[in-house]
Structure formats: structure tokens, C-alpha cells
Amino acid sequence: VMTNPYAHIIEPLDPQKPDHKFFNLKKLKDPRYDQLPFSIRVLLESAVRNCDGFLVKKEDVEKVLNWKVTQSQTVEVPFRPARVILQDFTGVPAVVDFAAMRDAVKKLQGDPERINPVCPADLVIDHSIQVDFNRNCVTGACLGACSLVTIYYLFHSLRSDSLQKNQDLEFERNKERFEFLKWGSKAFQNMRIIPPGSGIVHQVNLEYLARVVFKRDGYYYPDSLVGTDSHTTMIDGLGVLGWGVGGIEAEAVMLGQPISMVLPEVIGYKLQGTPDKYITSTDIVLTVTKHLRQVGVVGKFVEFFGPGVASLSIADRATIANMCPEYGATAAFFPVDHISIHYLNQTGRDTEKLNYIEKYLKAVGMFRDYSNTSEDPQFTQVVELDLSTVVPCCSGPKRPQDKVTVSEMKQDFKMCLGAKQGFKGFQVAPERHDVQVPFQFNGAEYSLSHGSVVIAAITSCTNTSNPSVMLGAGLLAQKAVNAGLSVKPYIKTSLSPGSGVVTYYLKESGVMDFLSQLGFEVVGYGCMTCIGNSGPLPEPVVQAITQGDLVAAGVLSGNRNFEGRVHPNTRANYLASPPLVIAYAIAGTVRIDFEKEPLAVNSEGKEVFLRDIWPTRDEIQAVERQFVLPAMFKEVYEKVEKVNERWNSLEAPSDKLYTWNPNSTYIKSPPFFDGLTPNSITDAYVLLNLGDSVTTDHISPAGNIARNSPAARYLTSRGLTAREFNSYGSRRGNDAVMARGTFANIRLFNKFINKQAPSTIYLPTGETMDVFDAAEKYQQAGHPLLILAGKEYGSGSSRDWAAKGPFLLGIKAVLAESYERIHRSNLVGMGIIPLEYLPGDSAESLGLSGRERYTVIIPPQITPRMTVDIKLDTGRTFQAKMRFDTDVELTYFHHGGILNYMIRKMSEN
């Protein structure tokens, strides 16, 4: 602190407690401060507090203070978040990397224990559990995943509920991964593991982990974070600045490196009015998502303000902030106000913390009164939404930004059926639009058609964190049951809350029994269906879908509905509020106009419409006030780290260096540190020629491992049977599996073969083969590889394996029209060059077939965002931009990636 040029603004927050201090930004006496957006003030405080003249310089502070000018100049600034958060799918590879980095540092004669988190890191295990069991039934496919011991136990256990069965199966599948994570919690300092069964990472963060204001090492400062999940932005709803980053970038932060970021533009999103009494927060966020997609906020902060914000609860704000990646922004910030403090009290935070949180934020000008327009800062641009104009809606059938009003759902699906194959089209011949496929299930006759709902899941942090929509679903279920309605038994229904608190208040309010009667019983605490862990469908349903080549539907209260993500057999997937999920489950189809058609006819022959059972906001809020209590949060979270007995009984070694098991198919020392310098790109072949919106699910799928895939062949060669394959997501600690799973999504559309398949053409011979097999042949021949892509390459979930996998396939560069922010960062972190067509250029406009060979002319001196020449073997040359956006990213590239840079740095010091 004594070397900090801003030490003179340090003062105690409370004169009675001189040992607890803070940097009083008001004492800068700079008029620019009060004009800064509140989100930028958080960046400024971090720069001031961490200013050491080396990692953070005084000129960096000036750049942030001068945001009004510098925001439009692509100015780079460092940011040191207060903490890091991870989930297990991204956390396991991070811990694997840390373990391998310790080995690498030791080989270079350094101290391996220097590879250690220096800032708090929390890892929540929430991505492993699947919906194998629901409605207390089990399918043959579920049994195929179990050992004989587990099958016996599941059928003879005194506890026969779906929740217990899914959790038991989760532990059997993932025991080795969990033991490894437990080793990591012992071997590394500042790393806390929240065991499986606790909830979804972002909801646990909101309800328990968030500090809002840190009190650490004698100083108060704003809570802030980065996370290895793109929906880390959910915490912005509580006034904690956070966003998703690549796993490798998060590892650097954990090791003490600041994030190097371009100072963002900040879009002011003004909310006015109040929502209609029938509107849910899900309707609001889907409306905001479509609106901001149209505005264009990629790479920018969005900050909410205006009188309408005061009408939104923290749960509502968190829902809006959660889907920030879907509308493309980096962060979606709601500054702290009195409603934030009320939420902290409601969720059981102690009074002392509440007092210093409010006192500190007011002292530094970060506490907001949304009704006081004089506090409104300056923004890059202001856009507005009148909440009274929001109408009930869903999004789909393939992208979260494609909003469809509920009143137009039937007509929109009909249009999608016949439209050309694409984001809003399935290209079904007109004569097949009304096809019916009969089938038998549990001894009864049913039929499926296009639009039939076969999955209905109340899932995801986006909605299960919000008592208003969860209680709304419960009240709707209560009214539906009382009206004599039911859900067809073949529809896979599930309820996967984001924390144990949800179950607590659903039971206490008396609605849980009604949810269960409709099939929405608790099946687990985790992401489940939202990330593709939807488990198998009943075999007769799968056969009917296949026989009729049906566009079957999934309806989920999630945040992602990309092709191939939710389930291989649901080609149409719609995001909806939890009450609407139940409504479509009762209807059994998305081809319904709720305003004109009844949900169903009950046993008495009475038509029941959705409006007859839909609860109002006043009804829901009355129940919420009565049953969502601070004592519930305290009771659940006081024991969250110790309540899981199976986790407690896991044994893990205590050695500081991990002993790799050569026979393991889950945990393997990765080869990322074998080469420490980037290679040139000369006469590269194109491995894949792709179009727009290629997601990280296409690049690195998280779901089941197909039995005819390269990954399956590898696991079979290691002595595993198909029932032991588990998912790609669970095997992210093994590079051999993940390399083979790269571009293994069955919905990948490769222009080389002009159809959806995880295949490509090996250009030297013209053979069609699996992507991994082709890449392996190219590498054996010594040929570098390139990917051609369109717009929004790498959109979707934050997945470091979507960069690590291509690296292992020998891909040296990607040439795309645009990139999703986190994925571009991940490519840089792995030493892969993100090339971007110049404005107006594309593969089509340049006449690129992908069958050419490409040489990227990299000059000796590279600068951020410089234009380079790309020479083809045909003799043509064109230009593209190298998307290294900062000098720090160039440093990482010169070292062969961020992890290699960190190893060298740790070994030299």
C-alpha cells in the first residue's frame, strides 16, 4: 500500500475501527467520477486499490477516469477481480491444468507450490447430475448406465425417489472426478468446493457466496468476480460486477494476473412503467434479450437505470442479468440499492455485514437511488423499455434471441415447419405437417405429431432462483390439479431447483404436492436439462419420433436452446417461464393458441383455459411474503459444505503434486505444456468449412458420447463398455477423450459434405471421415489446419475445451466473420490465431471454397488488431484482421498461450 500513489485517499470507514479502511474515491476530487457509470466505478476502484506501478499503473487509473473519452478508442486497462467462481465441467480441467502446471514448474527447477490461487476461488459441483429418473420410473437406457450393484440398490433402496436415484447414479459415474476435486481442495489454498447436491453455481453465488462488499486484509472494497461459466453475469443483478471468461483466463486470474480488457462502452438501459399482473420475469428477460440483440451490445456493458428498476425484485434483476450472454453483452449491471439490501437480509446475511455494505457503498458513491434522476451517470447510448408493453412469450425453436409471443406460438411453429432449414426452419414437406404416429406407453395408446411436447423441464439458474416464477408454477399446478388436469405420462417432466431453499419454500407453501402430481417432482439440484443432461426419453417415444421423422418439442425454463443441446430427439426447443412449461406440458403440444383453445378437457367434460388457472403477480407475491423467509436460507447454507455424506466419505490424497493414474479415463495429464512457442501457418488445409452461429456445443459437446464416435472407440479400447462412457462434460479432465469429441456434435453443418454430421473431407484424398480421424491424418503428415466460419463463431456456453480441443487437433487459426467474446479469448489463450474478415468480406464474397491451402503472413512485429495478408495456393492474396485485441494477448501468443506464459513466469521468479 505504501507504494500506491493513491495511498493518501485511504481512510477508516468507521473512526471507531481504524484498522478497517477503504480507498475513498470521493477524495480524488475529480468531477469525472460522478459522471462515470456505476459499473465503471467498480473498475476504477480496483485500479486505484491495486495500483503498484507494474501490473496496474497510474496511467491505467487515468484511462478509466477518462472513460467518457477513452471508451471509443479501444483503450486497454487491467482489472483484478476480487474472486473467481467455477463449476465442475470447467473446474475439473482448471484443476487438471493447475496440477500439470505444478509438474511443469518442478521440471523447470521452480517451486511447484507457487502454482496456487492467490484470490478466493469457489467451485460449485452442479453440472454432473442427469435426469435419468423421473416420476419414480426408470428406463432401460438408465439401467444401461448403472453397475449391477447400483441397479440392485436403486430398486431395493428404502428411498426410492427420483432425486436420490439420480444423485446415487451421479456419484457412481463421477466418483473419480469428485475424488480429484477433493484432492484439489486440499492441495490448493483459497479454493473452496461446494459439494454436489447443493444447487446451481449462479444461484448459490447469489444466495450465499456473494459478499457485495469484501472485508479482507483490513480493507473494504467492492465484490467483483469472473467465472468459468458464461452466466456468471447473473450476479450483476445483485450489484456485484461479474462476467464469464475462458477457463484458461480464469486460471491466470487465480494466479494473480489481472485481466487485460478493452475499456467497454456502457449502454444505459432505461426501464419505465410496471409489468402487467400476468407477466413473469421470464417474459421480461426474453423481451430484453431480443431488444438488445437488435441494438447490438456485443463486447459492451449494459447498465440498468430508471424508475422501472425499483419495481423489480433482485430475483427479477438476476433473471435479466443471467441471460446477458444471450443478448451478447459482457455484463448487465444493476447497481446496489435499498432492494438489494432487503434481499441480503431476506437471504440470511448478518446485520453487521448489511451495515458496512450500505455504509461503504454510500461513502464511495456506488449506492443507487433509481428514483433520483440526478444520480443518472453518462452512458455511451441510452435505450428504453416500457415494462407495461411486455407480453407473455417464449423463445425458439433453436436460439434464445428468437422471441415468440405466446399468442403467436401456434402460427410461428407452423411457419417454422415448412421454412427452409435454418434457425427458424425445419424444411418439412407440406404433406407431412399433420402426420400422426401412434405408439403404446405403459399399456395405453397415444400418438405424436410435429410439435408434440416430449420434454418439459423446470430447470436452470435463470428461473429457479426466482421465487415469483417458482411459486407461480406451483400455484398454477395447484389450480390445474384442482381443475382435474394432468400431464400425459410419456412426457419427460422434471423439476431441478437451483438450491435447497427452493424446495423448502415450495413445500412450506403447500404447492410441492401439486407439482409432483403433474410429474414435476424434484429430480436433482443442478443444471440438468438446461445443459443437455436431460437423460433418455422412453424408448417408445424415441421410436415414434424416428419413425415419423417428427419435429418433437422440448419446453424448458432454461437459457439455451441451441440445436442438439437439450436432447438429440427434440429438434424444436423453447425457452419459457416455469408456469408456461407446465402449461405446455398439460397441452402436450406447442401447436396451441392459449387465448382461443383450451389447455385440455377435464374428466367432467369441461374445457379449461390457461386464463382459468394462471396466477396473478399479487397472488404470487402474497405467498412469497409469507413463505420465503431468512431462516430458510440460513438453515440450508449453514450446512451446505458438510451435508452431503457421500462427499464427506470420499477419500483423497493429500500430496501437493498429483499422482496421475495411467489407467484413468477421467483424469489425465494434458500435453499443453509440451511446446512453448507458436508455429507459423504455411500451406494450411481447411479442416471444416462452417457457417454462422457455430456454438461451443457444436465445437465441444457436453452431452452423451455416441457409440459410433472416435471417443467411444477410444474408451472401448481402454476396456470400457457403452454404459460406462458417461458424458463429454464429465470427461473434460481427459484430453484424449476431449480431442476426439471436438466437433463431434451430430448437428454440426459442414459445407464440405453439405449436411449435419460430425464428419469432414480429408482433402488430399477426398475421403469422408470423422473430424478427429481427418485431423489426425493431417497432423501425421505435418500439415497445419484452419477453420473457416461465418458470424458469431463460438457463441453459447463458456467452454475452454472449445479452444483446447481444436488446439489438440492441430488447428492454428480460425478465420471467421465475427466471434463470441469469451471464445475469442479462449482461442488466444491456447495460442490459436483468431482471424477476422475485413468488413464486407466473407468466404462467399471472396469466393473461398475451403479447398485452397492458406498461408498467413505473420510479420515480426505484431500490434493489436493489425491487418495481415493471407496467401492462397491459387496465387490469390486477401487481408484479414488478427483479433489480438491487447498487448497482453500478444504476449500470450508469443509464449504459445497463457498457461505456458504463466509457467515461464512462475519458474523465472
Short mmCIF file of N, CA and C in Angstrom, two decimals, residues 822-889:
data_model
loop_
_atom_site.label_atom_id
_atom_site.label_comp_id
_atom_site.label_asym_id
_atom_site.label_seq_id
_atom_site.Cartn_x
_atom_site.Cartn_y
_atom_site.Cartn_z
N ILE A 822 -16.04 -14.47 -25.27
CA ILE A 822 -15.29 -15.40 -24.42
C ILE A 822 -14.52 -16.40 -25.26
N HIS A 823 -15.15 -16.87 -26.33
CA HIS A 823 -14.47 -17.89 -27.14
C HIS A 823 -13.24 -17.30 -27.83
N ARG A 824 -13.34 -16.07 -28.31
CA ARG A 824 -12.14 -15.45 -28.91
C ARG A 824 -11.01 -15.41 -27.89
N SER A 825 -11.34 -15.04 -26.66
CA SER A 825 -10.34 -15.00 -25.60
C SER A 825 -9.74 -16.38 -25.34
N ASN A 826 -10.58 -17.42 -25.37
CA ASN A 826 -10.09 -18.78 -25.18
C ASN A 826 -9.13 -19.20 -26.30
N LEU A 827 -9.46 -18.85 -27.54
CA LEU A 827 -8.57 -19.17 -28.66
C LEU A 827 -7.20 -18.53 -28.45
N VAL A 828 -7.20 -17.26 -28.06
CA VAL A 828 -5.94 -16.56 -27.80
C VAL A 828 -5.18 -17.27 -26.69
N GLY A 829 -5.90 -17.66 -25.65
CA GLY A 829 -5.26 -18.33 -24.52
C GLY A 829 -4.59 -19.63 -24.88
N MET A 830 -5.06 -20.28 -25.96
CA MET A 830 -4.44 -21.53 -26.40
C MET A 830 -3.46 -21.32 -27.54
N GLY A 831 -3.20 -20.07 -27.91
CA GLY A 831 -2.23 -19.80 -28.97
C GLY A 831 -2.78 -19.98 -30.37
N ILE A 832 -4.12 -20.08 -30.50
CA ILE A 832 -4.77 -20.15 -31.81
C ILE A 832 -5.08 -18.74 -32.28
N ILE A 833 -4.76 -18.42 -33.52
CA ILE A 833 -4.97 -17.06 -34.02
C ILE A 833 -6.42 -16.87 -34.46
N PRO A 834 -7.16 -15.93 -33.84
CA PRO A 834 -8.49 -15.61 -34.32
C PRO A 834 -8.40 -14.56 -35.44
N LEU A 835 -8.57 -14.99 -36.66
CA LEU A 835 -8.55 -14.09 -37.82
C LEU A 835 -9.98 -13.67 -38.15
N GLU A 836 -10.15 -12.41 -38.51
CA GLU A 836 -11.48 -11.91 -38.82
C GLU A 836 -11.49 -11.25 -40.19
N TYR A 837 -12.45 -11.63 -41.02
CA TYR A 837 -12.59 -10.99 -42.33
C TYR A 837 -12.73 -9.48 -42.15
N LEU A 838 -12.22 -8.73 -43.10
CA LEU A 838 -12.43 -7.30 -43.09
C LEU A 838 -13.91 -7.00 -43.34
N PRO A 839 -14.41 -5.84 -42.87
CA PRO A 839 -15.83 -5.52 -43.05
C PRO A 839 -16.27 -5.67 -44.50
N GLY A 840 -17.38 -6.39 -44.67
CA GLY A 840 -17.92 -6.62 -46.01
C GLY A 840 -17.41 -7.88 -46.66
N ASP A 841 -16.32 -8.45 -46.12
CA ASP A 841 -15.77 -9.69 -46.68
C ASP A 841 -16.37 -10.91 -46.00
N SER A 842 -16.38 -12.01 -46.70
CA SER A 842 -16.78 -13.30 -46.17
C SER A 842 -16.22 -14.36 -47.10
N ALA A 843 -16.36 -15.62 -46.71
CA ALA A 843 -15.89 -16.70 -47.59
C ALA A 843 -16.62 -16.62 -48.93
N GLU A 844 -17.91 -16.31 -48.90
CA GLU A 844 -18.69 -16.25 -50.13
C GLU A 844 -18.24 -15.08 -51.02
N SER A 845 -18.07 -13.89 -50.41
CA SER A 845 -17.72 -12.73 -51.22
C SER A 845 -16.32 -12.84 -51.81
N LEU A 846 -15.45 -13.56 -51.11
CA LEU A 846 -14.08 -13.75 -51.60
C LEU A 846 -13.95 -14.98 -52.49
N GLY A 847 -15.04 -15.72 -52.62
CA GLY A 847 -15.01 -16.91 -53.47
C GLY A 847 -14.18 -18.04 -52.91
N LEU A 848 -14.13 -18.15 -51.57
CA LEU A 848 -13.34 -19.22 -50.94
C LEU A 848 -14.17 -20.50 -50.86
N SER A 849 -13.62 -21.57 -51.37
CA SER A 849 -14.31 -22.86 -51.32
C SER A 849 -13.89 -23.66 -50.09
N GLY A 850 -12.76 -23.31 -49.49
CA GLY A 850 -12.21 -24.08 -48.38
C GLY A 850 -11.28 -25.18 -48.84
N ARG A 851 -11.20 -25.41 -50.13
CA ARG A 851 -10.31 -26.45 -50.65
C ARG A 851 -8.93 -25.88 -51.01
N GLU A 852 -8.78 -24.57 -50.83
CA GLU A 852 -7.47 -23.95 -51.06
C GLU A 852 -6.55 -24.27 -49.87
N ARG A 853 -5.27 -23.93 -50.04
CA ARG A 853 -4.33 -24.00 -48.91
C ARG A 853 -3.92 -22.57 -48.56
N TYR A 854 -3.82 -22.32 -47.26
CA TYR A 854 -3.71 -20.96 -46.75
C TYR A 854 -2.38 -20.74 -46.03
N THR A 855 -1.73 -19.62 -46.37
CA THR A 855 -0.51 -19.20 -45.65
C THR A 855 -0.79 -17.83 -45.04
N VAL A 856 -0.65 -17.75 -43.72
CA VAL A 856 -0.87 -16.49 -43.02
C VAL A 856 0.48 -15.80 -42.85
N ILE A 857 0.62 -14.62 -43.42
CA ILE A 857 1.89 -13.88 -43.36
C ILE A 857 1.93 -13.10 -42.05
N ILE A 858 2.66 -13.63 -41.07
CA ILE A 858 2.75 -13.00 -39.75
C ILE A 858 4.05 -12.19 -39.70
N PRO A 859 3.97 -10.87 -39.61
CA PRO A 859 5.18 -10.05 -39.57
C PRO A 859 5.93 -10.20 -38.24
N PRO A 860 7.21 -9.84 -38.22
CA PRO A 860 7.99 -9.96 -36.97
C PRO A 860 7.42 -9.13 -35.82
N GLN A 861 6.93 -7.94 -36.14
CA GLN A 861 6.36 -7.07 -35.11
C GLN A 861 4.84 -7.03 -35.28
N ILE A 862 4.14 -7.57 -34.28
CA ILE A 862 2.68 -7.62 -34.33
C ILE A 862 2.12 -6.58 -33.38
N THR A 863 1.06 -5.92 -33.80
CA THR A 863 0.35 -4.97 -32.94
C THR A 863 -1.10 -5.40 -32.82
N PRO A 864 -1.80 -4.96 -31.76
CA PRO A 864 -3.19 -5.37 -31.60
C PRO A 864 -4.06 -5.02 -32.80
N ARG A 865 -4.90 -5.96 -33.19
CA ARG A 865 -5.89 -5.79 -34.26
C ARG A 865 -5.27 -5.40 -35.60
N MET A 866 -4.06 -5.84 -35.84
CA MET A 866 -3.42 -5.47 -37.11
C MET A 866 -3.96 -6.31 -38.26
N THR A 867 -3.87 -5.75 -39.45
CA THR A 867 -4.30 -6.44 -40.66
C THR A 867 -3.12 -7.21 -41.25
N VAL A 868 -3.36 -8.47 -41.64
CA VAL A 868 -2.29 -9.30 -42.21
C VAL A 868 -2.75 -9.87 -43.56
N ASP A 869 -1.79 -10.28 -44.35
CA ASP A 869 -2.07 -10.91 -45.64
C ASP A 869 -2.24 -12.41 -45.48
N ILE A 870 -3.18 -12.94 -46.23
CA ILE A 870 -3.37 -14.39 -46.30
C ILE A 870 -3.22 -14.79 -47.76
N LYS A 871 -2.25 -15.66 -48.01
CA LYS A 871 -1.94 -16.07 -49.37
C LYS A 871 -2.48 -17.47 -49.63
N LEU A 872 -3.14 -17.64 -50.76
CA LEU A 872 -3.68 -18.93 -51.14
C LEU A 872 -2.76 -19.64 -52.12
N ASP A 873 -2.87 -20.96 -52.19
CA ASP A 873 -2.03 -21.71 -53.13
C ASP A 873 -2.46 -21.47 -54.57
N THR A 874 -3.59 -20.81 -54.76
CA THR A 874 -4.04 -20.46 -56.10
C THR A 874 -3.33 -19.21 -56.63
N GLY A 875 -2.57 -18.56 -55.75
CA GLY A 875 -1.87 -17.33 -56.13
C GLY A 875 -2.57 -16.07 -55.65
N ARG A 876 -3.83 -16.17 -55.23
CA ARG A 876 -4.57 -15.01 -54.74
C ARG A 876 -4.12 -14.65 -53.32
N THR A 877 -4.27 -13.37 -52.99
CA THR A 877 -3.99 -12.89 -51.63
C THR A 877 -5.14 -11.98 -51.19
N PHE A 878 -5.58 -12.14 -49.96
CA PHE A 878 -6.56 -11.21 -49.38
C PHE A 878 -6.11 -10.88 -47.96
N GLN A 879 -6.80 -9.95 -47.32
CA GLN A 879 -6.40 -9.50 -45.99
C GLN A 879 -7.47 -9.83 -44.94
N ALA A 880 -7.01 -9.99 -43.71
CA ALA A 880 -7.89 -10.21 -42.57
C ALA A 880 -7.26 -9.57 -41.34
N LYS A 881 -8.08 -9.38 -40.34
CA LYS A 881 -7.61 -8.76 -39.11
C LYS A 881 -7.25 -9.85 -38.10
N MET A 882 -6.08 -9.70 -37.46
CA MET A 882 -5.71 -10.60 -36.37
C MET A 882 -6.36 -10.07 -35.10
N ARG A 883 -7.27 -10.86 -34.50
CA ARG A 883 -8.01 -10.37 -33.36
C ARG A 883 -7.28 -10.61 -32.03
N PHE A 884 -6.01 -10.17 -31.99
CA PHE A 884 -5.35 -9.99 -30.71
C PHE A 884 -5.67 -8.56 -30.30
N ASP A 885 -6.53 -8.39 -29.29
CA ASP A 885 -7.08 -7.06 -29.01
C ASP A 885 -6.23 -6.22 -28.08
N THR A 886 -5.30 -6.85 -27.35
CA THR A 886 -4.47 -6.10 -26.40
C THR A 886 -3.02 -6.57 -26.49
N ASP A 887 -2.13 -5.75 -25.94
CA ASP A 887 -0.71 -6.12 -25.91
C ASP A 887 -0.48 -7.37 -25.07
N VAL A 888 -1.26 -7.53 -24.01
CA VAL A 888 -1.11 -8.71 -23.16
C VAL A 888 -1.46 -9.97 -23.95
N GLU A 889 -2.49 -9.90 -24.78
CA GLU A 889 -2.84 -11.06 -25.59
C GLU A 889 -1.71 -11.40 -26.56
#
